[in-house]
Amino acid sequence: MRRAIAAVVLAAALLPGCSSPAKDGATDETKGEARKYVIGMSQCNLGEPWRQQMNKDIEAAAAKHPEVEMIFRDAQNKSETQQSQMREFVQQKVDLIIISPKESRPLVKPVSDAMAAGIPVIVLDRKLESDDFTCFIGADNVKIGREAGKELAKQLGGKGSIVELKGLMTSIPGHERHNGFMEGIKGTQIKTIFEADCGWLEPNAQREMKSALSRFEQIDAVYGHNDPSAHGAYMAAKQEGKGRENTIKFVGIDALPDEGVRYVKKGILALTFQYPTGGAEAIDTALKILKGEKVDKTITLGTRMFNKENVEAGGVPL
Ligand code: FRU
């Protein structure tokens, strides 16, 4: 719709004999206002602090560009809802879509359909099982998992029994964080004695850890695929009432200042890794795409490691 209007305006401006009121192309001819780009953002859920942060980062970056109008949708952790949000954005003919998908498979077709309709799509944080999108932005989850394994192995002196509380295994970060971790502990005497898919959610992790604690006398560490999972495990150990929360090393990922980083400062977590939301980068990239510039297909974000020694100094980049 907006593209169509822009095309008509442009055509009129190019007609011989017509005056061209727009001086530098991208402005509204009559009022000098900036052109509006409508960007739809489908967030898989807003129940987790990390996702609230992602939306805040997008909002803050978009606020610096008066020509950008954002439409936010929350899929409430349901892939079907997210699928229909994609269809809604296509019907509305938004100029660009940002999606942070819940699962890797169910969103493949809706994203392809948007691309086929000529709407560029930026996939943020969780990958899709497809190449049909404009750009993927996210941190390297294999690397984060590997560094988690290596650093934990160091802290455990190369041996121990661990519990792995996985993220949702129908999403790619869960697999990548697992595979990377296995690489990181390769060649050590660390063995996994219990593992469960906790769907990224703290209550699930707390419940699974409760059963791990009741089955195993000796647990040296917990590798949670995100900070809420690691914290849920800590709470389960604390509630057991045997003081095991003081001897088990809890490892998480995300490192929000008010969540994981605070837990490391308080001695609850032994380790966490920054998992940037990519919100600001998504808006920068969206604007480049909308202005017709070429962007890389994959934009990989960095990470930082936080442990007891470096947390006060802001962690170390990896
Ligand atoms: C939030 C979250 C984060 C995690 C990311 C992985 O939904 O679970 O905690 O790092 O998703 O995609």
mmCIF file with all atom_site columns, C-alpha atoms and ligand atoms in Angstrom, residues 43-45 48 50-51 77 100-101 125-126 141 171 173-174 177 199-201 225-228 253-254 259 275, ligand 1:
data_model
loop_
_atom_site.group_PDB
_atom_site.id
_atom_site.type_symbol
_atom_site.label_atom_id
_atom_site.label_alt_id
_atom_site.label_comp_id
_atom_site.label_asym_id
_atom_site.label_entity_id
_atom_site.label_seq_id
_atom_site.pdbx_PDB_ins_code
_atom_site.Cartn_x
_atom_site.Cartn_y
_atom_site.Cartn_z
_atom_site.occupancy
_atom_site.B_iso_or_equiv
_atom_site.pdbx_formal_charge
_atom_site.auth_seq_id
_atom_site.auth_comp_id
_atom_site.auth_asym_id
_atom_site.auth_atom_id
_atom_site.pdbx_PDB_model_num
ATOM   1  C CA . GLN A 1 43  ? 7.664  -11.790 19.601 1.00 0.00 ? 43  GLN A CA 1
ATOM   2  C CA . CYS A 1 44  ? 7.233  -15.432 20.624 1.00 0.00 ? 44  CYS A CA 1
ATOM   3  C CA . ASN A 1 45  ? 6.385  -14.507 24.210 1.00 0.00 ? 45  ASN A CA 1
ATOM   4  C CA . GLU A 1 48  ? 10.421 -13.924 30.107 1.00 0.00 ? 48  GLU A CA 1
ATOM   5  C CA . TRP A 1 50  ? 14.932 -11.450 28.248 1.00 0.00 ? 50  TRP A CA 1
ATOM   6  C CA . ARG A 1 51  ? 12.112 -11.078 25.699 1.00 0.00 ? 51  ARG A CA 1
ATOM   7  C CA . ASN A 1 77  ? 4.444  -18.884 23.491 1.00 0.00 ? 77  ASN A CA 1
ATOM   8  C CA . SER A 1 100 ? 11.760 -13.965 17.019 1.00 0.00 ? 100 SER A CA 1
ATOM   9  C CA . PRO A 1 101 ? 10.259 -17.404 16.446 1.00 0.00 ? 101 PRO A CA 1
ATOM   10 C CA . ASP A 1 125 ? 17.684 -15.001 18.023 1.00 0.00 ? 125 ASP A CA 1
ATOM   11 C CA . ARG A 1 126 ? 16.143 -18.418 17.216 1.00 0.00 ? 126 ARG A CA 1
ATOM   12 C CA . ASN A 1 141 ? 24.970 -20.456 20.633 1.00 0.00 ? 141 ASN A CA 1
ATOM   13 C CA . SER A 1 171 ? 14.063 -24.554 18.985 1.00 0.00 ? 171 SER A CA 1
ATOM   14 C CA . PRO A 1 173 ? 19.389 -22.615 20.456 1.00 0.00 ? 173 PRO A CA 1
ATOM   15 C CA . GLY A 1 174 ? 18.625 -25.647 22.667 1.00 0.00 ? 174 GLY A CA 1
ATOM   16 C CA . ARG A 1 177 ? 23.864 -24.851 23.397 1.00 0.00 ? 177 ARG A CA 1
ATOM   17 C CA . GLY A 1 199 ? 11.311 -25.330 27.535 1.00 0.00 ? 199 GLY A CA 1
ATOM   18 C CA . TRP A 1 200 ? 13.369 -22.303 28.713 1.00 0.00 ? 200 TRP A CA 1
ATOM   19 C CA . LEU A 1 201 ? 11.031 -21.943 31.709 1.00 0.00 ? 201 LEU A CA 1
ATOM   20 C CA . HIS A 1 225 ? 20.444 -23.360 28.988 1.00 0.00 ? 225 HIS A CA 1
ATOM   21 C CA . ASN A 1 226 ? 19.293 -19.971 30.281 1.00 0.00 ? 226 ASN A CA 1
ATOM   22 C CA . ASP A 1 227 ? 19.456 -18.047 33.559 1.00 0.00 ? 227 ASP A CA 1
ATOM   23 C CA . PRO A 1 228 ? 15.826 -18.719 34.560 1.00 0.00 ? 228 PRO A CA 1
ATOM   24 C CA . ILE A 1 253 ? 23.045 -18.025 29.864 1.00 0.00 ? 253 ILE A CA 1
ATOM   25 C CA . ASP A 1 254 ? 21.531 -14.567 29.091 1.00 0.00 ? 254 ASP A CA 1
ATOM   26 C CA . GLU A 1 259 ? 18.889 -11.337 36.322 1.00 0.00 ? 259 GLU A CA 1
ATOM   27 C CA . TYR A 1 275 ? 23.122 -13.404 25.083 1.00 0.00 ? 275 TYR A CA 1
HETATM 28 C C1 . FRU B 2 .   ? 13.794 -16.295 26.186 1.00 0.00 ? 1   FRU B C1 1
HETATM 29 C C2 . FRU B 2 .   ? 14.899 -17.218 25.983 1.00 0.00 ? 1   FRU B C2 1
HETATM 30 C C3 . FRU B 2 .   ? 16.191 -16.760 26.577 1.00 0.00 ? 1   FRU B C3 1
HETATM 31 C C4 . FRU B 2 .   ? 17.127 -17.575 25.785 1.00 0.00 ? 1   FRU B C4 1
HETATM 32 C C5 . FRU B 2 .   ? 16.529 -17.433 24.405 1.00 0.00 ? 1   FRU B C5 1
HETATM 33 C C6 . FRU B 2 .   ? 16.904 -18.518 23.480 1.00 0.00 ? 1   FRU B C6 1
HETATM 34 O O1 . FRU B 2 .   ? 12.637 -16.798 25.563 1.00 0.00 ? 1   FRU B O1 1
HETATM 35 O O2 . FRU B 2 .   ? 14.511 -18.437 26.554 1.00 0.00 ? 1   FRU B O2 1
HETATM 36 O O3 . FRU B 2 .   ? 16.265 -16.972 27.953 1.00 0.00 ? 1   FRU B O3 1
HETATM 37 O O4 . FRU B 2 .   ? 18.423 -17.207 25.893 1.00 0.00 ? 1   FRU B O4 1
HETATM 38 O O5 . FRU B 2 .   ? 15.157 -17.418 24.613 1.00 0.00 ? 1   FRU B O5 1
HETATM 39 O O6 . FRU B 2 .   ? 16.263 -18.368 22.278 1.00 0.00 ? 1   FRU B O6 1
#
